[in-house]
Structures are given as structure tokens and as C-alpha cells.
Short mmCIF file of C-alpha atoms in Angstrom, two decimals:
data_model
loop_
_atom_site.label_atom_id
_atom_site.label_comp_id
_atom_site.label_asym_id
_atom_site.label_seq_id
_atom_site.Cartn_x
_atom_site.Cartn_y
_atom_site.Cartn_z
CA MET I 1 -12.06 32.09 27.44
CA LYS I 2 -9.94 29.08 26.47
CA LYS I 3 -6.54 28.50 28.02
CA LEU I 4 -3.62 28.48 25.59
CA ASP I 5 -3.09 24.73 26.00
CA GLU I 6 -6.74 24.13 25.01
CA MET I 7 -6.50 26.04 21.72
CA THR I 8 -5.95 24.52 18.30
CA ILE I 9 -2.94 25.62 16.27
CA GLU I 10 -5.27 27.68 14.06
CA GLU I 11 -6.72 29.47 17.10
CA LEU I 12 -3.21 30.16 18.39
CA TRP I 13 -2.14 31.57 15.01
CA GLN I 14 -5.16 33.91 15.07
CA LEU I 15 -4.34 35.07 18.60
CA PHE I 16 -0.62 35.38 17.84
CA PRO I 17 -0.29 36.58 14.24
CA ILE I 18 3.00 37.36 12.60
CA ILE I 19 3.68 41.02 13.24
CA LEU I 20 6.74 42.74 11.82
CA THR I 21 8.03 46.06 13.01
CA GLU I 22 11.01 48.22 12.20
CA TYR I 23 14.21 47.59 14.14
CA LYS I 24 14.09 48.75 17.78
CA PRO I 25 17.32 49.34 19.73
CA HIS I 26 15.56 48.32 22.96
CA TRP I 27 15.46 44.69 21.73
CA THR I 28 19.10 44.39 22.81
CA ILE I 29 18.20 45.83 26.21
CA TRP I 30 15.34 43.32 26.60
CA HIS I 31 17.72 40.53 25.64
CA ASN I 32 20.28 41.66 28.21
CA GLU I 33 17.65 41.99 30.95
CA GLU I 34 16.39 38.47 30.24
CA LEU I 35 19.98 37.17 30.30
CA VAL I 36 20.31 38.44 33.88
CA ASN I 37 17.14 36.52 34.73
CA LEU I 38 18.33 33.34 32.98
CA LYS I 39 21.76 33.43 34.59
CA GLY I 40 20.04 33.57 37.97
CA ILE I 41 18.03 30.45 37.17
CA LEU I 42 20.32 28.18 35.15
CA PRO I 43 23.76 26.58 35.70
CA GLN I 44 26.81 28.78 35.14
CA ASP I 45 28.32 26.75 32.30
CA ILE I 46 25.51 27.54 29.85
CA GLU I 47 26.17 29.83 26.89
CA TYR I 48 23.60 32.35 25.64
CA TYR I 49 23.27 34.09 22.28
CA HIS I 50 20.80 36.63 20.95
CA ILE I 51 19.54 35.16 17.66
CA GLY I 52 16.65 35.73 15.29
CA SER I 53 15.82 38.90 13.44
CA THR I 54 15.81 41.08 16.56
CA ALA I 55 19.53 40.32 16.76
CA ILE I 56 20.14 41.65 13.24
CA LYS I 57 20.74 45.38 13.36
CA GLY I 58 18.54 47.55 11.18
CA ILE I 59 15.95 45.13 9.78
CA TRP I 60 12.27 44.65 10.41
CA ALA I 61 11.46 41.73 12.70
CA LYS I 62 8.81 40.05 14.77
CA PRO I 63 9.23 41.80 18.16
CA ILE I 64 10.12 38.49 19.82
CA ILE I 65 13.53 38.07 21.44
CA ASP I 66 15.05 34.73 20.47
CA ILE I 67 17.78 33.39 22.73
CA LEU I 68 19.91 30.37 21.94
CA VAL I 69 20.66 28.46 25.15
CA VAL I 70 23.63 26.16 24.53
CA VAL I 71 24.14 23.23 26.90
CA ASN I 72 27.01 20.74 27.09
CA GLY I 73 25.14 17.44 26.88
CA LYS I 74 21.81 15.85 26.00
CA SER I 75 21.08 15.09 29.65
CA GLU I 76 21.09 18.83 30.39
CA ILE I 77 18.42 19.70 27.81
CA ALA I 78 15.45 18.39 29.82
CA GLN I 79 16.94 19.59 33.11
CA VAL I 80 17.30 23.15 31.81
CA ALA I 81 13.80 23.05 30.29
CA ASN I 82 12.35 21.98 33.66
CA GLN I 83 14.11 24.85 35.43
CA LEU I 84 12.76 27.28 32.84
CA GLN I 85 9.22 25.91 33.18
CA ASP I 86 9.44 26.43 36.93
CA SER I 87 10.26 30.08 36.14
CA GLY I 88 7.27 30.73 33.89
CA TYR I 89 8.42 29.53 30.46
CA ILE I 90 6.13 27.25 28.43
CA ILE I 91 7.41 24.43 26.23
CA MET I 92 6.48 25.14 22.60
CA SER I 93 8.12 22.14 20.96
CA GLN I 94 10.56 19.39 21.74
CA SER I 95 12.47 16.66 20.04
CA TYR I 96 15.24 14.28 21.00
CA ASN I 97 17.93 16.97 21.20
CA ARG I 98 16.05 20.29 21.11
CA ILE I 99 13.49 22.06 23.25
CA SER I 100 11.96 25.47 22.51
CA LEU I 101 10.16 27.48 25.17
CA ASN I 102 8.40 30.81 25.26
CA LYS I 103 7.36 33.50 27.68
CA GLY I 104 5.01 36.39 26.98
CA TYR I 105 2.08 34.58 25.38
CA THR I 106 -1.19 35.18 27.23
CA SER I 107 -4.81 34.24 26.61
CA ASN I 108 -5.27 37.88 25.55
CA GLY I 109 -2.42 37.84 23.03
CA PHE I 110 1.19 38.95 23.26
CA ALA I 111 2.60 40.52 26.41
CA GLU I 112 4.79 43.62 26.01
CA LYS I 113 7.94 41.47 26.09
CA VAL I 114 7.99 38.09 24.36
CA PHE I 115 10.85 35.61 24.47
CA HIS I 116 11.61 32.35 22.65
CA LEU I 117 14.36 30.18 24.11
CA HIS I 118 15.97 27.48 22.00
CA ILE I 119 17.86 24.88 24.05
CA ARG I 120 20.51 23.25 21.90
CA LEU I 121 23.80 21.38 21.98
CA LYS I 122 27.08 23.04 20.96
CA ASN I 123 26.99 21.44 17.50
CA ASP I 124 23.45 22.70 16.73
CA ILE I 125 23.83 26.47 16.45
CA ASP I 126 22.96 27.29 12.84
CA GLU I 127 20.99 30.40 13.84
CA LEU I 128 24.12 31.89 15.35
CA TYR I 129 25.98 31.55 12.04
CA PHE I 130 23.06 33.10 10.14
CA CYS I 131 22.81 36.13 12.47
CA LYS I 132 26.55 36.76 12.46
CA TYR I 133 26.65 36.66 8.67
CA LEU I 134 23.70 39.04 8.24
CA ASN I 135 25.13 41.46 10.80
CA GLU I 136 28.38 41.55 8.85
CA HIS I 137 26.70 41.74 5.41
CA PHE I 138 24.04 44.44 5.63
CA GLU I 139 23.02 44.12 1.96
CA ILE I 140 22.09 40.45 2.59
CA ALA I 141 20.27 41.45 5.77
CA LYS I 142 18.20 43.90 3.73
CA GLU I 143 17.40 41.13 1.20
CA TYR I 144 16.20 39.00 4.10
CA GLU I 145 14.09 41.88 5.39
CA LYS I 146 12.55 42.32 1.93
CA LEU I 147 11.67 38.61 1.77
CA LYS I 148 10.09 38.72 5.22
CA LEU I 149 8.03 41.79 4.36
CA GLN I 150 6.80 40.09 1.15
CA LEU I 151 5.73 36.98 3.09
CA TRP I 152 4.24 38.75 6.10
CA LYS I 153 0.63 39.37 5.04
CA GLU I 154 0.35 36.17 2.99
CA PHE I 155 1.28 34.07 6.03
CA GLU I 156 0.19 36.38 8.85
CA HIS I 157 -1.78 33.56 10.49
CA ASN I 158 0.41 30.60 9.53
CA ARG I 159 3.82 30.62 11.22
CA ASP I 160 4.82 27.25 9.76
CA ALA I 161 4.24 28.38 6.17
CA TYR I 162 6.04 31.69 6.86
CA THR I 163 9.06 29.85 8.23
CA THR I 164 9.04 27.32 5.39
CA ALA I 165 8.96 30.10 2.80
CA LYS I 166 12.16 31.59 4.31
CA THR I 167 14.00 28.27 4.61
CA GLU I 168 15.88 28.31 1.31
CA PHE I 169 17.27 31.81 1.97
CA VAL I 170 18.25 30.94 5.55
CA LYS I 171 19.95 27.68 4.55
CA LYS I 172 21.90 29.36 1.75
CA TYR I 173 23.44 32.00 4.00
CA THR I 174 23.90 29.67 6.96
CA LEU I 175 25.99 27.34 4.79
CA LEU I 176 27.97 30.29 3.45
CA ALA I 177 28.57 31.50 7.01
CA LYS I 178 29.75 28.08 8.15
CA LYS I 179 32.30 28.00 5.33
CA LEU I 180 33.41 31.53 6.12
CA TYR I 181 33.63 31.27 9.92
CA GLY I 182 34.39 27.60 10.55
CA VAL I 183 33.41 26.24 13.95
CA PHE I 184 32.70 28.73 16.70
CA THR I 185 30.87 29.27 19.97
#
């Protein structure tokens, strides 16, 4: 059996398809449990936010807990990522000022609990705006759910295409949220 880091993106998409499930209240519990773990690993001045569809009450989502990890400066991004790797997280992607990590991906597929961490700077928190807006505007959250359900089977084995197909909707309501809420963290 191949190790995850030996697989092509297509093999990974087959092993880890997009799966949507109805909202589960225990997603908040899983988030809170992982926060306890993270706070025991990382510096105290880091901010954490539950983001992604599991943070939006009442809509179908991939059962993956997304956590926004907000650091104060660019020098902290790599440092925090290294600490998370030492604790079992795997780097999924990285750029100059962002690193995403995951936990719960195995060579046999998803573990029971799966987490995505998104290390960002304070001025790079669009997902937080989007989640807040959808949690306060349930009718828009249901529109988002409907879009995701329509895209699910078409892009079940292509996460990039699935994400791209949602981009226009996400950008529209993120911009609206930024105008409505102003700057926050």
C-alpha cells in the first residue's frame, strides 16, 4: 500500500472523496476538543476560529473541522506549522503567508475525526466573515447548502473543481460581510 506522500493527487481524491452529511451538533464538540489540544501545543497569543461549513449551523457539510489559526506575524507562520507537524499534523499546502495542515487522513481513508488547520495573518480571515454572515442569514446558508449538494456528485473526486465552482458564491457573501461587519477578530 502506498504512503499518502507517494500518491498522486488523483489517487488522493479517490481515497478522500468529497462526502457531505447533514449538520451534526458534535462538530462543535470536536472543534472544542481540538482547541484544547492546540492551546497545549501553540503559543498563548494565537487566536482560533471554527470556520468552514461545519461551523455553519444547520447545513450539510464535509465532516471535516476547519480551524483558522491566526498568528501575529509572518515569522510565526512557519514556527507554528513546525510545532503542529511535531504533533501529528501534515502540511497540505503552503505559500508565502499561508500554510494549511491536516490531521485524520490515513492510507485507509478518513479517520473518524478529520481536521484542517489554516494558519493565517490577522488581515487574511475571509472565511471568518463568510461563516459569520451565513450563521446570521440562514436563508443564504441554505442557498449555499443547495449549491454544495448540486456540486457534490459532479466533483466527488475533484476537490479543486468543487472549490472553484463555489468561489463566486463565497466571494459575493464574503464581500457583503466585510461591508456589513467592518474589521474584526
